[in-house]
Amino acid sequence: MSNFKSGFISIIGKPNVGKSTLMNQLVGEKLSIITSKAQTTRHRIMGIITGDDFQVVYSDTPGIIDDPAYKLQESMMQFVRISLEDADVVLLVIEYGEKNLDYISEKLAQIDVPVIIILNKIDLEQAQDKVLQKVEELRQQFNPKAILPLSALHGFNTQEVLPLIKDFLPEHPAYFPEGEITDKPERFFASEIIREKIFVYYKQEVPYASEVVIMSFKEQKNIIRIIADILVERESQKGIMIGKGGIALKSVGVAARRDMEAFFDKQVYLELYVKVDKDWRKNDKKLQKFGYQG
Ligand SMILES: Nc1nc2c(ncn2[C@@H]2O[C@H](COP(=O)(O)OP(=O)(O)OP(=O)(O)O)[C@@H](O)[C@H]2O)c(=O)[nH]1
Ligand SMILES: [Mg+2]
């Protein structure tokens, strides 16, 4: 088809600024998990929108951290780098009130594709003139291709993103077949839904020391049967994960199953096991096995 446009759009920014919330809004599906804790997203997750004459492939990415402390975090930053290499357009998300924006000039200097700054969470500011003032400041400071203030959470102004992007899309045939909305398999989403509940239900280090591995995913006519291992790094974390009388783990299971049933639109049977896999976050081979970038 002539004049068909398509491209890769990388959504990048610091942890917790709302990248995943934005991608889910743009795609209209809950592909990425969202929690109030930083560093929720660990992978590059694509969300695909196909129209009559265009295809946009968004990439949600892990939040950028300056000083990765362990190999898992290094791998997360590797996902960000790779997504930038592919990008035709970059959506740099900053949250309203975000301080220390110096890194943005650095980022803009490194990236030689159009960068659009998304000023997110503007619902936190009642005074509209203050938002406009902030947009103006950002424009003068960084001079990006465009700046769009929005609220990803409330879907305010998010419909303005696509028209802006289209201006920068190269002419190119579609990368993915029509109807495909992501690059990730169903098992991935099953594990992410469990991980989201772990981030919501546990405090401090436990979510960060956890990984979910789908051991079995069997789709039958009326039900999907899923068995998953939750890996933690220490015996003490295993105890916390299971909780007194197994109550904590049960809550995770119930909440995860409910979300899976909504996501897969089918009844789900879920079995969870907690196992200790000492220092998995620091082990290259294990990270690779779990689908992280080496
Ligand atoms: N008030 C407000 N909160 C928002 C908005 N967008 C996202 N949030 C909240 O910000 C928190 C982080 O959202 P995420 O979408 O997980 O952020 P992220 O940038 O993907 O975070 P990481 O994956 O950890 O890098 C969640 O509690 C969201 O509900 C917004 O427009 N307004
Ligand atoms: Mg995220």
Tab-separated table of C-alpha atoms and ligand atoms in Angstrom:
chain	number	residue	atom	x	y	z
A	1	MET	CA	0.000	0.000	0.000
A	2	SER	CA	1.424	3.393	-0.882
A	3	ASN	CA	1.836	6.141	1.700
A	4	PHE	CA	1.546	3.668	4.544
A	5	LYS	CA	3.439	4.961	7.565
A	6	SER	CA	4.770	2.981	10.447
A	7	GLY	CA	7.372	3.267	13.147
A	8	PHE	CA	8.688	2.457	16.590
A	9	ILE	CA	7.895	4.887	19.384
A	10	SER	CA	9.932	4.553	22.567
A	11	ILE	CA	8.365	5.687	25.796
A	12	ILE	CA	11.195	6.538	28.178
A	13	GLY	CA	11.678	8.462	31.416
A	14	LYS	CA	12.539	8.141	35.089
A	15	PRO	CA	10.862	5.456	37.232
A	16	ASN	CA	7.259	6.012	38.297
A	17	VAL	CA	6.504	8.976	36.009
A	18	GLY	CA	3.614	7.140	34.319
A	19	LYS	CA	5.125	5.526	31.209
A	20	SER	CA	3.168	2.301	31.555
A	21	THR	CA	-0.055	4.122	32.353
A	22	LEU	CA	0.471	6.186	29.211
A	23	MET	CA	1.151	3.204	26.967
A	24	ASN	CA	-1.915	1.368	28.205
A	25	GLN	CA	-4.012	4.465	27.476
A	26	LEU	CA	-2.538	4.829	24.000
A	27	VAL	CA	-3.146	1.185	23.123
A	28	GLY	CA	-6.446	0.864	24.964
A	29	GLU	CA	-5.388	-2.364	26.697
A	30	LYS	CA	-3.758	-3.075	30.039
A	31	LEU	CA	-0.568	-4.527	28.601
A	32	SER	CA	1.845	-3.087	31.155
A	33	ILE	CA	1.491	-3.474	34.866
A	34	ILE	CA	1.226	-0.316	36.937
A	35	THR	CA	1.950	0.214	40.605
A	36	SER	CA	2.740	3.159	42.830
A	37	LYS	CA	6.258	1.759	43.384
A	38	ALA	CA	9.252	2.748	41.270
A	39	GLN	CA	10.864	0.228	38.909
A	40	THR	CA	7.734	-1.777	38.300
A	41	THR	CA	8.449	-2.363	34.603
A	42	ARG	CA	11.443	-4.614	33.932
A	43	HIS	CA	11.102	-5.367	30.224
A	44	ARG	CA	10.510	-3.626	26.945
A	45	ILE	CA	6.853	-4.243	26.161
A	46	MET	CA	5.394	-3.360	22.808
A	47	GLY	CA	1.871	-2.057	22.275
A	48	ILE	CA	0.727	-1.901	18.670
A	49	ILE	CA	-1.943	0.257	17.055
A	50	THR	CA	-2.815	-0.292	13.407
A	51	GLY	CA	-4.962	2.081	11.346
A	52	ASP	CA	-5.922	2.195	7.657
A	53	ASP	CA	-2.727	3.954	6.658
A	54	PHE	CA	-0.423	3.643	9.653
A	55	GLN	CA	0.987	1.380	12.318
A	56	VAL	CA	2.462	2.666	15.552
A	57	VAL	CA	4.561	0.315	17.676
A	58	TYR	CA	4.932	1.780	21.161
A	59	SER	CA	7.596	0.421	23.487
A	60	ASP	CA	7.077	0.774	27.206
A	61	THR	CA	10.435	0.590	28.948
A	62	PRO	CA	11.846	0.349	32.475
A	63	GLY	CA	12.400	3.674	34.256
A	64	ILE	CA	15.864	5.115	33.733
A	65	ILE	CA	18.150	4.811	36.759
A	66	ASP	CA	21.587	6.401	36.798
A	67	ASP	CA	23.450	3.855	38.858
A	68	PRO	CA	22.233	0.245	38.401
A	69	ALA	CA	23.031	-1.625	41.617
A	70	TYR	CA	22.694	-5.202	40.403
A	71	LYS	CA	22.617	-7.105	37.127
A	72	LEU	CA	18.838	-7.090	36.846
A	73	GLN	CA	18.905	-3.292	36.807
A	74	GLU	CA	21.700	-3.307	34.223
A	75	SER	CA	19.568	-5.529	32.058
A	76	MET	CA	16.607	-3.190	32.506
A	77	MET	CA	18.764	-0.293	31.256
A	78	GLN	CA	19.849	-2.428	28.328
A	79	PHE	CA	16.174	-2.700	27.307
A	80	VAL	CA	15.957	1.091	27.346
A	81	ARG	CA	19.075	1.426	25.170
A	82	ILE	CA	17.864	-1.096	22.614
A	83	SER	CA	14.477	0.549	22.362
A	84	LEU	CA	16.225	3.872	21.697
A	85	GLU	CA	18.275	2.310	18.912
A	86	ASP	CA	15.079	1.208	17.136
A	87	ALA	CA	13.124	4.378	17.766
A	88	ASP	CA	11.634	6.597	15.051
A	89	VAL	CA	10.198	8.896	17.701
A	90	VAL	CA	10.918	9.162	21.423
A	91	LEU	CA	8.264	10.085	23.954
A	92	LEU	CA	10.193	11.378	26.940
A	93	VAL	CA	7.817	11.311	29.884
A	94	ILE	CA	8.407	13.620	32.809
A	95	GLU	CA	6.013	14.024	35.683
A	96	TYR	CA	4.647	17.338	36.834
A	97	GLY	CA	6.861	18.634	39.612
A	98	GLU	CA	9.796	16.442	38.614
A	99	LYS	CA	13.076	17.921	39.795
A	100	ASN	CA	16.589	17.589	38.418
A	101	LEU	CA	15.790	17.727	34.755
A	102	ASP	CA	19.394	18.181	33.661
A	103	TYR	CA	19.476	14.635	32.301
A	104	ILE	CA	16.982	15.677	29.654
A	105	SER	CA	19.474	17.875	27.800
A	106	GLU	CA	21.897	14.955	27.877
A	107	LYS	CA	19.257	12.580	26.564
A	108	LEU	CA	18.221	14.965	23.809
A	109	ALA	CA	21.844	15.329	22.756
A	110	GLN	CA	22.281	11.548	22.522
A	111	ILE	CA	19.134	10.838	20.553
A	112	ASP	CA	19.037	11.747	16.897
A	113	VAL	CA	15.343	11.060	16.323
A	114	PRO	CA	12.502	13.474	17.086
A	115	VAL	CA	11.793	13.774	20.809
A	116	ILE	CA	8.393	14.745	22.139
A	117	ILE	CA	8.220	15.622	25.821
A	118	ILE	CA	5.150	14.359	27.625
A	119	LEU	CA	4.440	16.374	30.760
A	120	ASN	CA	2.385	13.853	32.732
A	121	LYS	CA	0.257	14.013	35.892
A	122	ILE	CA	-1.005	17.523	35.258
A	123	ASP	CA	-4.157	16.552	37.176
A	124	LEU	CA	-1.997	17.205	40.262
A	125	GLU	CA	-1.978	20.922	39.436
A	126	GLN	CA	-5.237	22.842	39.746
A	127	ALA	CA	-3.926	26.076	38.246
A	128	GLN	CA	-3.820	25.763	34.480
A	129	ASP	CA	-1.632	28.821	34.053
A	130	LYS	CA	1.038	27.072	36.102
A	131	VAL	CA	0.955	24.095	33.747
A	132	LEU	CA	1.281	26.385	30.740
A	133	GLN	CA	4.141	28.182	32.424
A	134	LYS	CA	5.892	24.841	32.987
A	135	VAL	CA	5.404	23.905	29.323
A	136	GLU	CA	6.931	27.207	28.309
A	137	GLU	CA	9.895	26.678	30.645
A	138	LEU	CA	10.511	23.219	29.193
A	139	ARG	CA	10.305	24.616	25.669
A	140	GLN	CA	12.881	27.275	26.369
A	141	GLN	CA	15.145	24.932	28.292
A	142	PHE	CA	15.129	21.940	25.966
A	143	ASN	CA	13.549	22.954	22.666
A	144	PRO	CA	12.074	19.518	21.827
A	145	LYS	CA	9.911	18.859	18.736
A	146	ALA	CA	6.796	19.251	20.862
A	147	ILE	CA	5.592	19.297	24.464
A	148	LEU	CA	2.286	17.773	25.416
A	149	PRO	CA	0.835	18.224	28.911
A	150	LEU	CA	-1.529	15.402	29.834
A	151	SER	CA	-2.834	13.083	32.491
A	152	ALA	CA	-2.267	9.464	31.558
A	153	LEU	CA	-4.213	8.318	34.599
A	154	HIS	CA	-7.326	10.277	33.674
A	155	GLY	CA	-6.933	9.974	29.915
A	156	PHE	CA	-6.805	13.747	29.636
A	157	ASN	CA	-5.181	14.935	26.375
A	158	THR	CA	-3.881	11.432	25.623
A	159	GLN	CA	-5.790	11.458	22.336
A	160	GLU	CA	-3.442	14.233	21.186
A	161	VAL	CA	-0.408	11.935	21.216
A	162	LEU	CA	-1.146	9.923	18.073
A	163	PRO	CA	-1.698	12.900	15.713
A	164	LEU	CA	1.572	14.408	16.948
A	165	ILE	CA	3.461	11.182	16.343
A	166	LYS	CA	1.991	10.674	12.888
A	167	ASP	CA	3.779	13.790	11.670
A	168	PHE	CA	7.094	12.076	12.367
A	169	LEU	CA	6.327	8.542	11.172
A	170	PRO	CA	8.392	7.389	8.192
A	171	GLU	CA	6.791	5.766	5.173
A	172	HIS	CA	7.178	2.068	5.810
A	173	PRO	CA	5.022	-1.063	5.558
A	174	ALA	CA	3.515	-2.456	8.758
A	175	TYR	CA	5.928	-4.330	11.008
A	176	PHE	CA	3.262	-6.544	12.570
A	177	PRO	CA	0.163	-8.229	11.127
A	178	GLU	CA	-3.094	-6.327	11.606
A	179	GLY	CA	-4.831	-7.272	14.838
A	180	GLU	CA	-1.628	-8.007	16.717
A	181	ILE	CA	-1.403	-5.763	19.773
A	182	THR	CA	1.851	-6.833	21.392
A	183	ASP	CA	5.109	-8.713	20.868
A	184	LYS	CA	4.800	-10.680	24.097
A	185	PRO	CA	3.222	-14.129	24.583
A	186	GLU	CA	0.332	-14.882	26.950
A	187	ARG	CA	2.660	-16.464	29.528
A	188	PHE	CA	4.468	-13.153	29.856
A	189	PHE	CA	1.267	-11.345	30.793
A	190	ALA	CA	0.357	-14.075	33.270
A	191	SER	CA	3.691	-13.599	35.040
A	192	GLU	CA	3.406	-9.805	34.953
A	193	ILE	CA	-0.052	-9.869	36.520
A	194	ILE	CA	1.310	-11.928	39.413
A	195	ARG	CA	4.278	-9.562	39.728
A	196	GLU	CA	1.940	-6.578	39.866
A	197	LYS	CA	0.129	-8.102	42.842
A	198	ILE	CA	3.460	-8.754	44.571
A	199	PHE	CA	4.371	-5.084	44.100
A	200	VAL	CA	1.029	-4.035	45.516
A	201	TYR	CA	0.874	-6.419	48.491
A	202	TYR	CA	4.452	-6.387	49.831
A	203	LYS	CA	6.699	-3.663	51.154
A	204	GLN	CA	10.347	-2.738	50.930
A	205	GLU	CA	12.725	-5.199	49.285
A	206	VAL	CA	10.382	-8.156	48.710
A	207	PRO	CA	8.883	-7.042	45.344
A	208	TYR	CA	12.333	-6.153	44.025
A	209	ALA	CA	13.751	-9.521	45.074
A	210	SER	CA	10.898	-11.409	43.380
A	211	GLU	CA	10.597	-12.968	39.976
A	212	VAL	CA	7.694	-14.957	38.583
A	213	VAL	CA	8.255	-17.943	36.335
A	214	ILE	CA	5.331	-19.606	34.602
A	215	MET	CA	5.965	-23.347	34.893
A	216	SER	CA	2.857	-24.448	33.051
A	217	PHE	CA	0.227	-22.655	30.966
A	218	LYS	CA	-2.484	-24.936	29.616
A	219	GLU	CA	-5.392	-23.489	27.734
A	220	GLN	CA	-8.412	-25.769	27.659
A	221	LYS	CA	-11.844	-25.183	26.227
A	222	ASN	CA	-13.313	-23.345	29.210
A	223	ILE	CA	-10.372	-22.690	31.459
A	224	ILE	CA	-6.695	-21.784	31.489
A	225	ARG	CA	-4.617	-23.732	34.036
A	226	ILE	CA	-1.523	-21.874	35.173
A	227	ILE	CA	1.208	-23.015	37.549
A	228	ALA	CA	3.749	-20.380	38.561
A	229	ASP	CA	6.816	-20.236	40.759
A	230	ILE	CA	7.505	-17.075	42.698
A	231	LEU	CA	11.239	-16.839	43.243
A	232	VAL	CA	12.732	-14.816	46.068
A	233	GLU	CA	16.338	-14.439	47.116
A	234	ARG	CA	16.183	-15.387	50.809
A	235	GLU	CA	14.364	-17.746	53.186
A	236	SER	CA	13.165	-14.718	55.168
A	237	GLN	CA	11.538	-13.291	52.015
A	238	LYS	CA	9.870	-16.635	51.376
A	239	GLY	CA	8.330	-16.450	54.826
A	240	ILE	CA	7.022	-12.955	54.196
A	241	MET	CA	5.715	-13.914	50.762
A	242	ILE	CA	3.709	-16.834	52.134
A	243	GLY	CA	2.593	-15.031	55.288
A	244	LYS	CA	1.029	-16.483	58.435
A	245	GLY	CA	-1.018	-19.520	57.485
A	246	GLY	CA	-0.407	-18.762	53.806
A	247	ILE	CA	-2.747	-15.800	53.961
A	248	ALA	CA	-0.507	-13.327	52.114
A	249	LEU	CA	0.176	-15.654	49.210
A	250	LYS	CA	-3.503	-16.474	48.999
A	251	SER	CA	-4.356	-12.789	48.578
A	252	VAL	CA	-1.846	-12.507	45.745
A	253	GLY	CA	-3.321	-15.565	44.077
A	254	VAL	CA	-6.908	-14.376	44.346
A	255	ALA	CA	-6.130	-10.896	43.009
A	256	ALA	CA	-3.915	-12.219	40.213
A	257	ARG	CA	-6.491	-14.772	39.127
A	258	ARG	CA	-9.192	-12.117	38.984
A	259	ASP	CA	-7.059	-9.897	36.727
A	260	MET	CA	-6.021	-12.824	34.553
A	261	GLU	CA	-9.632	-13.762	33.981
A	262	ALA	CA	-10.324	-10.214	32.813
A	263	PHE	CA	-7.205	-10.147	30.636
A	264	PHE	CA	-7.653	-13.560	29.000
A	265	ASP	CA	-11.451	-13.342	29.070
A	266	LYS	CA	-11.616	-16.887	30.360
A	267	GLN	CA	-11.798	-18.742	33.648
A	268	VAL	CA	-8.373	-19.234	35.207
A	269	TYR	CA	-7.095	-21.823	37.652
A	270	LEU	CA	-3.891	-20.588	39.300
A	271	GLU	CA	-1.398	-22.450	41.472
A	272	LEU	CA	1.477	-20.525	43.098
A	273	TYR	CA	4.638	-21.879	44.697
A	274	VAL	CA	7.272	-19.789	46.484
A	275	LYS	CA	10.897	-20.860	46.090
A	276	VAL	CA	14.250	-19.466	47.130
A	277	ASP	CA	16.672	-18.870	44.290
A	278	LYS	CA	19.613	-17.263	46.032
A	279	ASP	CA	20.788	-13.970	44.498
A	280	TRP	CA	19.048	-14.575	41.163
A	281	ARG	CA	19.161	-10.830	40.471
A	282	LYS	CA	22.933	-10.934	40.277
A	283	ASN	CA	23.262	-14.057	38.159
A	284	ASP	CA	23.689	-13.566	34.391
A	285	LYS	CA	22.622	-17.071	33.448
A	286	LYS	CA	19.472	-16.922	35.528
A	287	LEU	CA	18.556	-13.498	34.233
A	288	GLN	CA	18.911	-14.768	30.692
A	289	LYS	CA	16.750	-17.757	31.493
A	290	PHE	CA	14.084	-15.400	32.851
A	291	GLY	CA	14.085	-13.397	29.609
A	292	TYR	CA	16.286	-10.477	30.567
A	293	GLN	CA	18.829	-8.914	28.287
A	294	GLY	CA	22.452	-9.930	28.801
B	1	LIG	N1	-1.997	11.646	39.567
B	1	LIG	C1	-1.557	10.934	38.544
B	1	LIG	N2	-0.932	9.764	38.760
B	1	LIG	C2	-0.495	9.064	37.682
B	1	LIG	C3	-0.678	9.524	36.348
B	1	LIG	N3	-0.125	8.622	35.516
B	1	LIG	C4	0.366	7.632	36.287
B	1	LIG	N4	0.139	7.890	37.598
B	1	LIG	C5	0.502	7.063	38.750
B	1	LIG	O1	1.907	7.001	38.872
B	1	LIG	C6	2.321	5.737	39.385
B	1	LIG	C7	3.338	5.115	38.447
B	1	LIG	O2	2.720	4.810	37.217
B	1	LIG	P1	3.397	3.830	36.162
B	1	LIG	O3	2.626	3.915	34.904
B	1	LIG	O4	3.589	2.477	36.763
B	1	LIG	O5	4.821	4.544	35.998
B	1	LIG	P2	6.086	4.038	35.176
B	1	LIG	O6	6.765	5.248	34.637
B	1	LIG	O7	5.694	3.006	34.190
B	1	LIG	O8	6.969	3.401	36.338
B	1	LIG	P3	8.174	2.326	36.230
B	1	LIG	O9	7.686	1.155	35.433
B	1	LIG	O10	8.439	1.967	37.635
B	1	LIG	O11	9.322	3.042	35.593
B	1	LIG	C8	1.047	4.905	39.522
B	1	LIG	O12	0.609	4.981	40.857
B	1	LIG	C9	0.072	5.611	38.599
B	1	LIG	O13	-1.284	5.450	38.957
B	1	LIG	C10	-1.358	10.777	36.161
B	1	LIG	O14	-1.596	11.240	35.047
B	1	LIG	N5	-1.758	11.424	37.293
B	2	MG	MG	6.267	1.038	34.028
